[in-house]
Amino acid sequence: MSEQSDRSTSVRDVVIVGSGVAGLSAAVYAARADLEPLVLEGPEPGGQLTLTTDVENFLGFPEGVGGMELIQRGKDQARHFGAEFSHGSVERASLDERPFELDLASGDTLRTGALIVATGASARWVGAENEDELMGYGLSTCATCDGAFHRGDDVLVVGGGDSAMEEALFLAKFADSVTIVHRRDELRASDIMARRARDHEKISFRWNTELLEIHGSQADGVTGATLVRHPEGRPKEKVDAGADVEYETVDVGGIFYGVGHVPNTDFLVDTAVELDDAGHVETLDGRTTETAVDGVFGAGDVMDPEYRQAITAAGTGSMAALDAETWLEEREIAETQSGPVVEMEADD
Ligand code: NDP
């Protein structure tokens, strides 16, 4: 239930959309600046860290810390300084005039002076046949959520980055065998993660291979898959180009996608906030968190196609709150000196 009473009429100083590590870090900074931020928790409250196991590289935790614990601590910390939390998904953002208006799926409208977009990114799907039908029925994007269902199974993990390695290592605790299916013959994962996966006795690799079709049904779950291979990699492209490829059918009880994430920016598509080709929020000079719309700031994975770490997301979250605070102060000074600031069109 919402912790804010009259959401449809009041105007907030700052609304933070997203409650992952970036949103929480922004909330701590904004709350400590007495901006009484409202943090809007979307469909994946707590963001990607809640789906991970141990976080080993967040400064200050030499023994590692559970992703869920880190998020819960961040939330407690933000609340301690006065941040409020509310559930809701933004369906439409009106950013041409201030206060900005955010229309939520619930029908509520939020109004705010400054907006921090910290909506993160969601798991990418690969486009295999039947994935729509079988997602959640043996096909998953989250090994930590669903791995325990696959005790004794043979499973596939798709991807060649750190996510895929992490998923495979986690699944190896339960599954009989884990096969990592990667579309090239070279991993994108960091050396340490790649080494752990390569050294694990239950984990093997299918190089230059992609997942074409998933077999099974919602009643029976995943029962197998059709893979396609080409010695030069990216076999699906080779299929499209009419090249000779090898097909293979495998029996598996589960399939996990670990192929990266897409930024959650659908609600910004029709606004003047600029997005890159992949949908990330573009910040003005790549250094600050300012976007093309005055008063809208980006933080975390939604604006960072490069680093995408918990620690960097926390960093940009704090930057966004500091930038928003400065921006609000400057507006207040300008209004005091010359009356209300004329609402302007968003920058081109
Ligand atoms: P990445 O973008 O690093 O890797 C995605 C992988 O999926 C790539 O190997 C890519 O192949 C493959 N891929 C993408 N799309 C498709 C597709 N349609 N079909 C088949 N394969 C596909 O994403 P990650 O989520 O792995 O990592 C993101 C960031 O998070 C990185 O910076 C990573 O270091 C970090 N991270 C760190 C962890 C840790 O340290 N414990 C854990 C998880 C993530 P290709 O290589 O050919 O492009």
mmCIF file of C-alpha atoms in Angstrom, residues 47-55 66-68 140-150 157 163-174 256-257 261:
data_model
loop_
_atom_site.group_PDB
_atom_site.id
_atom_site.type_symbol
_atom_site.label_atom_id
_atom_site.label_comp_id
_atom_site.label_asym_id
_atom_site.label_seq_id
_atom_site.Cartn_x
_atom_site.Cartn_y
_atom_site.Cartn_z
ATOM 1 C CA GLY A 47 16.373 -4.177 -8.853
ATOM 2 C CA GLN A 48 18.911 -6.639 -10.131
ATOM 3 C CA LEU A 49 20.806 -7.037 -6.870
ATOM 4 C CA THR A 50 17.833 -8.813 -5.342
ATOM 5 C CA LEU A 51 18.312 -11.535 -7.953
ATOM 6 C CA THR A 52 21.970 -12.077 -7.287
ATOM 7 C CA THR A 53 23.676 -14.137 -4.605
ATOM 8 C CA ASP A 54 26.774 -12.693 -3.030
ATOM 9 C CA VAL A 55 28.156 -9.327 -4.015
ATOM 10 C CA GLY A 66 24.020 -10.855 -0.069
ATOM 11 C CA GLY A 67 22.397 -8.765 -2.808
ATOM 12 C CA MET A 68 19.050 -8.780 -1.007
ATOM 13 C CA SER A 140 14.071 -18.511 -16.485
ATOM 14 C CA THR A 141 16.208 -15.384 -16.409
ATOM 15 C CA CYS A 142 17.103 -15.820 -12.757
ATOM 16 C CA ALA A 143 19.073 -18.796 -11.471
ATOM 17 C CA THR A 144 18.983 -17.584 -7.881
ATOM 18 C CA CYS A 145 15.177 -17.459 -8.063
ATOM 19 C CA ASP A 146 14.527 -20.736 -9.870
ATOM 20 C CA GLY A 147 17.710 -22.795 -9.617
ATOM 21 C CA ALA A 148 16.502 -24.933 -6.722
ATOM 22 C CA PHE A 149 13.701 -26.326 -8.923
ATOM 23 C CA HIS A 150 16.328 -28.056 -11.047
ATOM 24 C CA VAL A 157 22.644 -21.454 -19.580
ATOM 25 C CA SER A 163 25.808 -13.095 -15.651
ATOM 26 C CA ALA A 164 25.915 -16.401 -17.508
ATOM 27 C CA MET A 165 28.960 -17.559 -15.518
ATOM 28 C CA GLU A 166 27.290 -16.586 -12.264
ATOM 29 C CA GLU A 167 24.075 -18.356 -13.230
ATOM 30 C CA ALA A 168 25.988 -21.485 -14.252
ATOM 31 C CA LEU A 169 28.000 -21.572 -11.026
ATOM 32 C CA PHE A 170 24.870 -21.169 -8.951
ATOM 33 C CA LEU A 171 22.965 -23.816 -10.908
ATOM 34 C CA ALA A 172 25.834 -26.267 -10.542
ATOM 35 C CA LYS A 173 24.881 -26.537 -6.861
ATOM 36 C CA PHE A 174 21.618 -28.218 -7.844
ATOM 37 C CA PHE A 256 18.419 -20.031 -18.083
ATOM 38 C CA TYR A 257 19.072 -16.818 -19.964
ATOM 39 C CA HIS A 261 19.798 -6.526 -19.875
#
